[in-house]
Coordinates of C-alpha atoms in Angstrom, one line a residue:
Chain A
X1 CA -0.9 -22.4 13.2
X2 CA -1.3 -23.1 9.5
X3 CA 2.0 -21.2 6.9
X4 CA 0.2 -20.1 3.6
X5 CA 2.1 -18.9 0.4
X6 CA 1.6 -15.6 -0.1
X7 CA 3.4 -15.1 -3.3
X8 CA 6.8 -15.7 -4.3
X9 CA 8.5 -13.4 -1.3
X10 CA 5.9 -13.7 1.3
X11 CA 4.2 -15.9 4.0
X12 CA 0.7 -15.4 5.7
X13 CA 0.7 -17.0 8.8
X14 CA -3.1 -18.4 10.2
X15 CA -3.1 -18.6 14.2
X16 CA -6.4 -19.6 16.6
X17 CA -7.9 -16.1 17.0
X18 CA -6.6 -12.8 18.1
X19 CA -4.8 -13.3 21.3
X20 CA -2.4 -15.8 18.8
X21 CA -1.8 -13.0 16.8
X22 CA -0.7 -10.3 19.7
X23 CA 1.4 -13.1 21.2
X24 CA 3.3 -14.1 17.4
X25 CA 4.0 -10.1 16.8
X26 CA 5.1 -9.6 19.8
X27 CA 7.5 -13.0 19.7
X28 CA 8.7 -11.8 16.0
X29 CA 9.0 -8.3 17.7
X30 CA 11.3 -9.4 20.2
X31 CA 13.1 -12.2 18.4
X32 CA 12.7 -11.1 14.5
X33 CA 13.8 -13.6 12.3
X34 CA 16.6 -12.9 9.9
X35 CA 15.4 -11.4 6.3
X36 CA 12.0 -10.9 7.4
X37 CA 11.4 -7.3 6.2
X38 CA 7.9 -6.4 7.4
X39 CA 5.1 -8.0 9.5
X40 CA 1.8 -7.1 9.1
X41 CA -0.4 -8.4 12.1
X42 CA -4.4 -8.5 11.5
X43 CA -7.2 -9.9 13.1
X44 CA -6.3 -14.0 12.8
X45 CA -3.1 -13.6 10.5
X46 CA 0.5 -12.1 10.2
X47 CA 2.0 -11.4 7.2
X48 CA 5.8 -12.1 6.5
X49 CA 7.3 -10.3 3.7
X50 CA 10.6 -11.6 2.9
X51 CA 14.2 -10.6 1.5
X52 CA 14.8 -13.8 -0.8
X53 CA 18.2 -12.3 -0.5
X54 CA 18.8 -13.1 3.0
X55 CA 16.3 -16.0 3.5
X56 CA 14.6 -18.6 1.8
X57 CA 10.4 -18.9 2.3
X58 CA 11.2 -22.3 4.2
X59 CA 13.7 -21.2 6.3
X60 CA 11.4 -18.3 7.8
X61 CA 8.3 -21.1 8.0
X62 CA 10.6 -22.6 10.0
X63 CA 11.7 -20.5 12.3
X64 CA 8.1 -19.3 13.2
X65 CA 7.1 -22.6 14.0
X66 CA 9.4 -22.9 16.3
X67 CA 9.0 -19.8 18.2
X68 CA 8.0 -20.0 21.4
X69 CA 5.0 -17.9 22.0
X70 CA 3.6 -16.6 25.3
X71 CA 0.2 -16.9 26.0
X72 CA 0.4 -13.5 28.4
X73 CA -0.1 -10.5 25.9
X74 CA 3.2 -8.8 26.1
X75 CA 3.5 -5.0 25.3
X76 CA 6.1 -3.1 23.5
X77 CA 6.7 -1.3 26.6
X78 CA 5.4 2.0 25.0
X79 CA 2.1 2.7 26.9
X80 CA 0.7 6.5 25.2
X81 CA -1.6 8.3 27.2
X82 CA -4.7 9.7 24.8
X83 CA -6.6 12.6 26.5
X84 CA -10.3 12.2 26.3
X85 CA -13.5 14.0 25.7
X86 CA -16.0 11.9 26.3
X87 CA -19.0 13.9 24.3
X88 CA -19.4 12.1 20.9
X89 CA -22.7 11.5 19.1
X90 CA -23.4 8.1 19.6
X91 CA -22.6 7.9 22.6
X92 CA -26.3 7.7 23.9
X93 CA -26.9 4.8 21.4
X94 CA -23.7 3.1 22.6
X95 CA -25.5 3.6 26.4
X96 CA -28.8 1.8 25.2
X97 CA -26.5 -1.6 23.5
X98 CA -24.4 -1.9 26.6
X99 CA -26.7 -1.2 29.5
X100 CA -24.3 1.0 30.9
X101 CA -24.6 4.3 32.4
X102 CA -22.6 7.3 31.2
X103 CA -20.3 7.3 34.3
X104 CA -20.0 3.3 33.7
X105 CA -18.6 3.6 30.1
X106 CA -16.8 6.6 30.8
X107 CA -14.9 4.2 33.6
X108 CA -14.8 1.3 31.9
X109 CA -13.1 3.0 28.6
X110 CA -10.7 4.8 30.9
X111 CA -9.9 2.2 33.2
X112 CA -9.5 -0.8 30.7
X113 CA -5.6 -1.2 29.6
X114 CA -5.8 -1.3 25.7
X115 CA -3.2 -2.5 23.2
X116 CA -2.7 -1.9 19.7
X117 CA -3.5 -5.0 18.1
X118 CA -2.7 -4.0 14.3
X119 CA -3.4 -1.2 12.2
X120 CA -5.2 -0.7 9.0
X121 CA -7.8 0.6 7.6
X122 CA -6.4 4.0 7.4
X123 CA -2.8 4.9 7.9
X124 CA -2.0 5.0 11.9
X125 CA -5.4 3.9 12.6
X126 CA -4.8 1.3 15.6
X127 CA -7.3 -1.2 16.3
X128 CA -7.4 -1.4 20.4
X129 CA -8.3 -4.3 22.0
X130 CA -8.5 -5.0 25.8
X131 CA -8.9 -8.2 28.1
X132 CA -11.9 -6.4 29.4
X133 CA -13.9 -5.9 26.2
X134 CA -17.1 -5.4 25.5
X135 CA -19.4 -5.9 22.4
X136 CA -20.7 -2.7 20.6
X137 CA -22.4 -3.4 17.0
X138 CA -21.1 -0.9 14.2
X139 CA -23.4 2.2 13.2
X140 CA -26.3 0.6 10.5
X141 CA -25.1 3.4 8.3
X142 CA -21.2 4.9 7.9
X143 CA -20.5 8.2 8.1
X144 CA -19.2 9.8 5.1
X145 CA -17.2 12.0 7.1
X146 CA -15.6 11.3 10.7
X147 CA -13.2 13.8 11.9
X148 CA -10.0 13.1 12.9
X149 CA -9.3 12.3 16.7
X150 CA -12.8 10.9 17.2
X151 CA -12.7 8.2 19.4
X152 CA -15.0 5.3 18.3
X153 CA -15.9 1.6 19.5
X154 CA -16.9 -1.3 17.2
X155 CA -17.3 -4.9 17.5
X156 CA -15.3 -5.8 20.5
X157 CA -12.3 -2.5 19.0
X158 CA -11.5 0.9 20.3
X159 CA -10.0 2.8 17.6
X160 CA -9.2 6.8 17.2
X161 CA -9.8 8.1 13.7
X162 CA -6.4 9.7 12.7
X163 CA -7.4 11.7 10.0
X164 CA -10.5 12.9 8.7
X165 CA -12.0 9.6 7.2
X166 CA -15.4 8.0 6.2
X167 CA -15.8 5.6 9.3
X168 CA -18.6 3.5 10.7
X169 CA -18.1 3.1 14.3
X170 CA -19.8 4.4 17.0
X171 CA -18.0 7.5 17.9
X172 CA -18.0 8.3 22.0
X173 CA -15.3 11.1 22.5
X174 CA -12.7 12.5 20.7
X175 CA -9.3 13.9 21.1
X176 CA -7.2 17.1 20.2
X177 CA -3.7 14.6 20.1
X178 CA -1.8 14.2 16.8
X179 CA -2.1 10.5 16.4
X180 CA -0.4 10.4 12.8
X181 CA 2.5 12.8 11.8
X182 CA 4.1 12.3 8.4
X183 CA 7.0 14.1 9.9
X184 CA 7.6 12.3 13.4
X185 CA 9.5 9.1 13.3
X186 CA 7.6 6.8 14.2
X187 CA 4.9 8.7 12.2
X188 CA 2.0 6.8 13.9
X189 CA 1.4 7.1 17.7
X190 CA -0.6 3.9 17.6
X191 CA 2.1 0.4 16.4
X192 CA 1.2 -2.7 16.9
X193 CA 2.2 -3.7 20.8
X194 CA 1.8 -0.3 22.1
X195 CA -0.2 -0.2 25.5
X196 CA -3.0 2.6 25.4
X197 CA -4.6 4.5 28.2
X198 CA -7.9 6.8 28.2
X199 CA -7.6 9.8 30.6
X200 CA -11.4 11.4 30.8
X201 CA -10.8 15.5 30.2
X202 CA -14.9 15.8 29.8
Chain B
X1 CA 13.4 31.5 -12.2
X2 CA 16.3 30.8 -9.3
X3 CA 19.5 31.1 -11.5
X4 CA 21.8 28.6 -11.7
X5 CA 18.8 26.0 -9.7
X6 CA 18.6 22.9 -11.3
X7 CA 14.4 22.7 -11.7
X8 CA 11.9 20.9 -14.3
X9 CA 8.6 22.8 -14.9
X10 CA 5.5 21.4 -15.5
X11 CA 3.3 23.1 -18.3
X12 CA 0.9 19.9 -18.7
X13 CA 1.0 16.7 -16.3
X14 CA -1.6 14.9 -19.1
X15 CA -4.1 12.7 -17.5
X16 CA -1.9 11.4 -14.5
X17 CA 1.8 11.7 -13.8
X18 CA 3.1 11.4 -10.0
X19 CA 6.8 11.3 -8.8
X20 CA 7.5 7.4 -8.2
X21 CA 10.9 6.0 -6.3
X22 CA 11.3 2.5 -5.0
X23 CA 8.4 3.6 -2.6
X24 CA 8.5 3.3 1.2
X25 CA 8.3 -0.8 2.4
X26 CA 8.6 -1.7 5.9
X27 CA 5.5 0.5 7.2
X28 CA 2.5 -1.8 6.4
X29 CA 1.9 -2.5 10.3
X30 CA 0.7 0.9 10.5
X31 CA -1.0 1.1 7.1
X32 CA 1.0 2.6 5.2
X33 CA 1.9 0.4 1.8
X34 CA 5.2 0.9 -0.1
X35 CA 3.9 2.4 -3.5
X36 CA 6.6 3.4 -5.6
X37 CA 6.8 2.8 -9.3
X38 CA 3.9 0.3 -11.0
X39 CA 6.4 -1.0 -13.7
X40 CA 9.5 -1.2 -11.2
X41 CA 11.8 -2.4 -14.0
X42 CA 11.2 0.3 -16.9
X43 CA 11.6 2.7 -13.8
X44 CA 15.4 1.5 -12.8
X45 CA 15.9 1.5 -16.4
X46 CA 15.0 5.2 -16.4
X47 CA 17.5 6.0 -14.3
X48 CA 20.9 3.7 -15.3
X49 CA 20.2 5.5 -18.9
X50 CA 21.2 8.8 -17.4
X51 CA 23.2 7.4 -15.0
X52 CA 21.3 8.0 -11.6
X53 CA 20.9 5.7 -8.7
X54 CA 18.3 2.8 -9.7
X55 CA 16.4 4.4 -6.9
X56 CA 16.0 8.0 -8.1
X57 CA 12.8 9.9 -7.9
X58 CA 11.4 10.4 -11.7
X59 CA 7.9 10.7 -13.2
X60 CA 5.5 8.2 -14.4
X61 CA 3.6 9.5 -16.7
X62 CA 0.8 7.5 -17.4
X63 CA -0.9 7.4 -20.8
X64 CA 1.3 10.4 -22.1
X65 CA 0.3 13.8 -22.4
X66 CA 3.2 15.2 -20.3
X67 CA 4.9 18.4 -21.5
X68 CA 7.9 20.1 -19.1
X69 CA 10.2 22.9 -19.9
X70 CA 14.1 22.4 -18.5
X71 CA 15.1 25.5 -16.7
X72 CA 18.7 24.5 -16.7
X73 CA 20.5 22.0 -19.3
X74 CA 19.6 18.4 -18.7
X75 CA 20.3 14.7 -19.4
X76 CA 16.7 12.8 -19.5
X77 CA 14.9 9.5 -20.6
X78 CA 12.1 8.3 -20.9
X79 CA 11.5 4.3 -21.0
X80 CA 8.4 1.8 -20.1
X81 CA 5.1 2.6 -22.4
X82 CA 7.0 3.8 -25.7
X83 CA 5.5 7.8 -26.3
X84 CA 6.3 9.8 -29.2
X85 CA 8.7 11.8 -27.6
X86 CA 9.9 15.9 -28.9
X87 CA 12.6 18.0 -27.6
X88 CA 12.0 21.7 -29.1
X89 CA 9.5 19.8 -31.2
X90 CA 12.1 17.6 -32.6
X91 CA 11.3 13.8 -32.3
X92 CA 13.3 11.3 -30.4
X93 CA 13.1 7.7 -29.4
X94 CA 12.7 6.2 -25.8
X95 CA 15.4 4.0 -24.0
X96 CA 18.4 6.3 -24.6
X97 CA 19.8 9.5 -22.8
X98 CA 18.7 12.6 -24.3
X99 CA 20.5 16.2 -23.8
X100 CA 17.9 19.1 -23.4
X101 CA 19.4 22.6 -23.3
X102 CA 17.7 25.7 -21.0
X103 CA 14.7 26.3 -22.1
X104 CA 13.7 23.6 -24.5
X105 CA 9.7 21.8 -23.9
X106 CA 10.1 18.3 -23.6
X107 CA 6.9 16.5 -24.5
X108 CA 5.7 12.9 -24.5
X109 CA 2.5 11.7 -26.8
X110 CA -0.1 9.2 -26.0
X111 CA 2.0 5.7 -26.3
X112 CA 1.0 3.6 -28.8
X113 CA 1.1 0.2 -26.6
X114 CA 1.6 0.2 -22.5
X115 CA 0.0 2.4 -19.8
X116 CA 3.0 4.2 -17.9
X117 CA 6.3 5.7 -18.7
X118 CA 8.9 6.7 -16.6
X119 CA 11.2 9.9 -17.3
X120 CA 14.3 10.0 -15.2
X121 CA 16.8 13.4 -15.4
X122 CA 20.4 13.0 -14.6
X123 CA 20.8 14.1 -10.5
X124 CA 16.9 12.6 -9.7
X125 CA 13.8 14.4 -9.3
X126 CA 14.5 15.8 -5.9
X127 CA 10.9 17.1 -4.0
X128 CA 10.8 16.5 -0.4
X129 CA 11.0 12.8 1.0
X130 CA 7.8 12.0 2.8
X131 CA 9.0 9.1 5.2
X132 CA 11.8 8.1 3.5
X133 CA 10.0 8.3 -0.2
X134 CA 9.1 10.9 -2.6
X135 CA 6.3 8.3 -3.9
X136 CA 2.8 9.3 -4.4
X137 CA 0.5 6.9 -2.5
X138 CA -2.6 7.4 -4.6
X139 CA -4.8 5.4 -1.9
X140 CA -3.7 7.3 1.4
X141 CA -2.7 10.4 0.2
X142 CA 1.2 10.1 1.6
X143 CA 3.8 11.9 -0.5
X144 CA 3.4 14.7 -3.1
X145 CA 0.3 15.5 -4.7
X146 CA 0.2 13.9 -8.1
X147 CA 1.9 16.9 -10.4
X148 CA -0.2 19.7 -11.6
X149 CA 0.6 22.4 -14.1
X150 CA 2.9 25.3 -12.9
X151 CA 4.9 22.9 -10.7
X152 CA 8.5 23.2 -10.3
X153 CA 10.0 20.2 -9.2
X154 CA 13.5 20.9 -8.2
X155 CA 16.5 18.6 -9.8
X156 CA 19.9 16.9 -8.0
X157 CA 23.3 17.7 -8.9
X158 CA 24.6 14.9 -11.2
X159 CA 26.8 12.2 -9.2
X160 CA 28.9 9.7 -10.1
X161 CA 30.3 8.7 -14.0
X162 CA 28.5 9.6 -17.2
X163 CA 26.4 7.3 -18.0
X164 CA 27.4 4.3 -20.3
X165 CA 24.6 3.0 -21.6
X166 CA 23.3 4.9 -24.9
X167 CA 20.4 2.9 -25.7
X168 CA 19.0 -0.2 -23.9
X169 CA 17.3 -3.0 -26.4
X170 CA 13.8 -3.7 -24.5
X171 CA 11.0 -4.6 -26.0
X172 CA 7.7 -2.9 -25.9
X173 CA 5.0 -3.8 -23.8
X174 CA 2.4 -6.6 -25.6
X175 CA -0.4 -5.4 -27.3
X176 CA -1.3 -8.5 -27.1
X177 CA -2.9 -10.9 -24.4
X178 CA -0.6 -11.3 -21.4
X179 CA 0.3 -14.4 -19.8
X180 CA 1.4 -14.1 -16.2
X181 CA 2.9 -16.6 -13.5
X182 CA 1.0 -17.2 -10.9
X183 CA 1.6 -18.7 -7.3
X184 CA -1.7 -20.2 -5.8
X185 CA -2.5 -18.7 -1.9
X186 CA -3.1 -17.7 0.9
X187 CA -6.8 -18.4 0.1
X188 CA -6.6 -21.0 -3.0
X189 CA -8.9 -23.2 -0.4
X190 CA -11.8 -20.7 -0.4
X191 CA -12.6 -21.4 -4.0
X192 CA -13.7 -24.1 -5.5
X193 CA -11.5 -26.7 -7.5
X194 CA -13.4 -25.4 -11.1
X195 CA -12.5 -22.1 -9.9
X196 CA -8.4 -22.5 -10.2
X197 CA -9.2 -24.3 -13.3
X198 CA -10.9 -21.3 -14.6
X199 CA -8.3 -19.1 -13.7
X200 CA -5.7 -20.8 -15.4
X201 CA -7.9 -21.3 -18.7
X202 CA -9.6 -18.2 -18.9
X203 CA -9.0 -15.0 -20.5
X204 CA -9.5 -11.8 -18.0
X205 CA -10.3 -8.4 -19.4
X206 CA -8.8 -5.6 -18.0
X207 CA -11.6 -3.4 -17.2
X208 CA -11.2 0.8 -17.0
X209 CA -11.5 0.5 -13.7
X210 CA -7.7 0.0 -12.9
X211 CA -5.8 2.5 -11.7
X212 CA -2.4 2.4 -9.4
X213 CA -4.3 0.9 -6.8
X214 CA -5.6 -2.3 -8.5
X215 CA -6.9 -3.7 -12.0
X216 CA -10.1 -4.6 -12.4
X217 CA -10.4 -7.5 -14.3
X218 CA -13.4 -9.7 -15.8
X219 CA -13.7 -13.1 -17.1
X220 CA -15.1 -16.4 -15.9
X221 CA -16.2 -16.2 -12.1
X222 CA -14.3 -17.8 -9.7
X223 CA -16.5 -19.3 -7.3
X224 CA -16.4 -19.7 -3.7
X225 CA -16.0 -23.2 -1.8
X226 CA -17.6 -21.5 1.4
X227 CA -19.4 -18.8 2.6
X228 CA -18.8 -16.6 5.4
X229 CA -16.0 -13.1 5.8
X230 CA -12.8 -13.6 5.9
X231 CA -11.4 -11.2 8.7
X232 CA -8.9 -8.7 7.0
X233 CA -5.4 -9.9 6.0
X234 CA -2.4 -8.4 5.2
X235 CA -2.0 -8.3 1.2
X236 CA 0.7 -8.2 -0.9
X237 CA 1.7 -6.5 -4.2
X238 CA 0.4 -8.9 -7.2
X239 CA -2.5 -10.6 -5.3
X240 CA -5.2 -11.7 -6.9
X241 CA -8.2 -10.9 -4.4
X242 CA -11.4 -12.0 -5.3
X243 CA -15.0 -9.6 -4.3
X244 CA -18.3 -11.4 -3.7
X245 CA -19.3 -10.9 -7.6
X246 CA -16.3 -13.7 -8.4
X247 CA -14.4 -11.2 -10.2
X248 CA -10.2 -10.5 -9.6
X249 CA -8.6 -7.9 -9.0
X250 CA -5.0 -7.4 -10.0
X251 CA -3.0 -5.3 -7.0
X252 CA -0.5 -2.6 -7.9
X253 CA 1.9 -0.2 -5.9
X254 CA -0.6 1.5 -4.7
X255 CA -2.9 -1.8 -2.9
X256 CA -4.4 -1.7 0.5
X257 CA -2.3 -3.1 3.1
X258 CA -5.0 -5.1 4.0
X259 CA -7.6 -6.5 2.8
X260 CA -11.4 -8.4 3.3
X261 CA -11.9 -10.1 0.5
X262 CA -10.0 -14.0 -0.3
X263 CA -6.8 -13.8 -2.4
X264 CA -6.9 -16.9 -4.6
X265 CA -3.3 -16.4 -6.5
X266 CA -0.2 -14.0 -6.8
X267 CA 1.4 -13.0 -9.6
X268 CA 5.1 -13.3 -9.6
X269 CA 6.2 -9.7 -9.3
X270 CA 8.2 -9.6 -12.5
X271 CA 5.2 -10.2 -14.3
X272 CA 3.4 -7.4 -12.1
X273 CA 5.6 -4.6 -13.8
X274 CA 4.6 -6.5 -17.3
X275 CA 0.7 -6.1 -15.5
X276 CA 0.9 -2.6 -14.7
X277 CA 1.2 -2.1 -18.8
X278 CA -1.8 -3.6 -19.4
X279 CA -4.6 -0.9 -21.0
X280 CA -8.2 -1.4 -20.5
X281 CA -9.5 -3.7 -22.9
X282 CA -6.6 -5.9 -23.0
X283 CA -6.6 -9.6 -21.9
X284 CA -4.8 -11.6 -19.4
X285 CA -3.6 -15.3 -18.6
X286 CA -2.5 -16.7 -16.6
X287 CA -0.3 -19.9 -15.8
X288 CA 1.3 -21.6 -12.5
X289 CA 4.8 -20.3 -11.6
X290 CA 7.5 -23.0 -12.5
X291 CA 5.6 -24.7 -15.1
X292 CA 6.2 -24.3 -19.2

């Protein structure tokens, strides 16, 4: 784990790879650390911002180095339920790079337990990840329009577009759920920790 | 008009002017930043002048060009970028409460220095909250659409004691070059040690491509130590991330919550409100935090 300074309030914290990263939020989710106002899990980092009202930049360093961090990925507790039409257009392309048939990806996506690893990208867009990933290379060229509740794969992600969005991932279904309501509280279905499951309407 | 309603109407929002509070922090895990007001401090000074909340809605107007009509008698003022100011065409200076009866067109020039001024009315501009803020998030579209002529934008009751303050010495923003504090970080180590150097020496242009989302800047190119991606990172408000070309940008209220790209330096967030003035064309500096 490496601390960087991220500015005069906040700390980026650098872990091994993304399985560090689930298991830190998840740690600071459980056990947050006094002053710490926002954490901002990506892909290898987590950001800190801090109240320098209520803590010091070395006194929240310290505490995360000492946290004790789980190596089993831990869940909110929240697991969501997406409803899933599996007729996107790649989905023939996303066939040919993973060997699979349509019945096999259709099963896999459903029967894999995904978590929301982070968001970004687009408010309320989760990136999903699963212990049972597999590799699916990006579309060569984005769309300039993907509409919202497509349900899309990239690099080793699953991810539902929550708006209408330029995207470039390979889209396989879609959905007719609300992922991202400026009105709900939480206003994003998809947080950071929250257990996901695919049920195939096709 | 809805007698006895407390509303402001727009007749001409110039080229850009958005309601702005303290913004909405604490949702950047699910990509949403805080935004809020680019020059935080002439914002809050908006709103002690007429005696609000520090954290009242009011509008940033950004390079002038604003004109409103009060549909009910109101205590305003205007701070930050220092407009030529007229209430029913009579001229009045910034940094001080000004009454404006029923009726009366209150309009704000094309500053002579600075990028963004803030006009705050007695009671706070009061258009629905959008989780928790009535910001406009320029980069993802949360909160109200940035103001358009023909809006009525609905205006609190006044709370609390008159306000004391009758005109607050501040000076206007720097013509000038800027020099800014920086703190090196997260990503110092993905530049090279003539990079920093340059950074601290060199004189960055703002370039018109700056908006609420960033300043693009251009000067002497920082390069990189090593080659690869770096997988996106959370970002904060005053980074300094650098693209492939070597070139910084400066990020505002409005900055991704991530980013791709290395961050070699933050600005200490003072300095960002001092930033956010900045017009194309101008230069900045910049120095480590702590140091003369």
């Amino acid at each position: 784990m490496r601390v960087l300074s991220a500015g005069e309030s906040a700390l980026l914290i650098e872990v091994r790879d993304l399985a560090a990263v689930l298991a830190l939020s998840a740690a600071l989710r459980g056990e947050p650390i006094d002053g710490v106002v926002e954490v901002v899990p990506a892909a290898r980092t987590v950001l800190l911002q801090c109240d320098l009202g209520v803590t010091s930049l070395a006194a929240v360093a310290q505490a995360v180095r000492r946290m004790q961090l789980s190596s089993q990925p831990s869940r909110s507790g929240d697991v969501v339920e997406i409803q899933a039409t599996y007729d996107g257009p790649d989905i023939n392309d996303v066939l040919v790079s993973t060997g699979l048939t349509r019945h096999e990806l259709i099963r896999w996506h459903t029967g894999s337990d995904w978590q929301v690893a982070f968001c970004g990208f687009a408010p309320g867009f989760g990136y999903l990840v699963t212990e049972n990933a597999r590799s699916v290379p990006r579309r060569d060229t984005p769309r300039t329009s993907v509409p919202a509740g497509s349900i899309g794969l990239a690099g080793e992600f699953s991810g539902v577009y929550p708006r209408d969005s330029p995207g470039g991932w390979q889209l396989i279904g879609r959905t007719e759920m609300i992922l991202f309501d400026l009105d709900a509280d939480p206003p994003a279905l998809l947080r950071p920790g929250v257990g996901v499951r695919f049920v195939d309407r096709t | 008009m809805n007698p006895g309603s407390r509303q402001l109407r727009i007749l001409d929002p110039g080229p850009l002017t958005t309601v702005q509070d303290a913004g909405r922090p604490g949702l950047a895990h699910l990509g949403i930043g805080t935004s809020g007001a680019a020059d935080r401090g002439s914002y809050r000074l908006a709103n002690r002048l007429v005696g609000n909340r520090e954290d009242e809605a009011a509008l940033e107007v950004t390079l002038g060009g604003l004109v409103v009509r009060a549909d009910h008698d109101l205590l305003i003022a205007v701070t930050g970028a220092p407009c030529p100011l007229t209430v029913a065409e009579i001229g009045y200076g910034i940094n001080s409460p000004i009454s404006v009866m029923a009726g009366q067109q209150v309009g704000l020039r094309s500053p002579v220095s600075g990028m963004r001024s803030y006009l705050a009315v007695r009671g706070g501009i009061r258009v629905p909250e959008v989780l928790g803020s009535r910001s406009t998030d320029t980069l993802s579209a949360v909160g109200p659409d940035p103001l358009a002529g023909g809006d009525v934008l609905p205006i609190g009751w006044p709370y609390g004691a008159q306000p004391e303050l009758d005109l607050a010495a501040v000076a206007a923003p720097a013509e000038t070059d800027l020099t800014l504090s920086v703190r090196p970080g997260p990503r110092d180590d993905w530049f090279t040690s003539a990079a920093m150097h340059d950074l601290l020496e060199g004189r960055y242009e703002v370039t018109g491509e700056s908006n609420r989302v960033g300043m693009r800047l251009s000067g002497p190119e920082l390069k990189r130590s090593r080659t690869g991606e770096l997988p996106s990172e959370g970002t904060v408000t005053g980074a300094l991330q650098v693209s492939p070309s070597g070139q910084p940008t400066l990020f505002l209220a409005d900055h991704p919550v991530t980013g791709g790209y290395p961050v070699i330096a933050v600005v200490a967030r003072a300095d960002v409100d001092r930033a956010a003035q900045a017009r194309p064309g101008q230069h900045l500096r910049f120095r480590l935090a702590g140091r003369g």
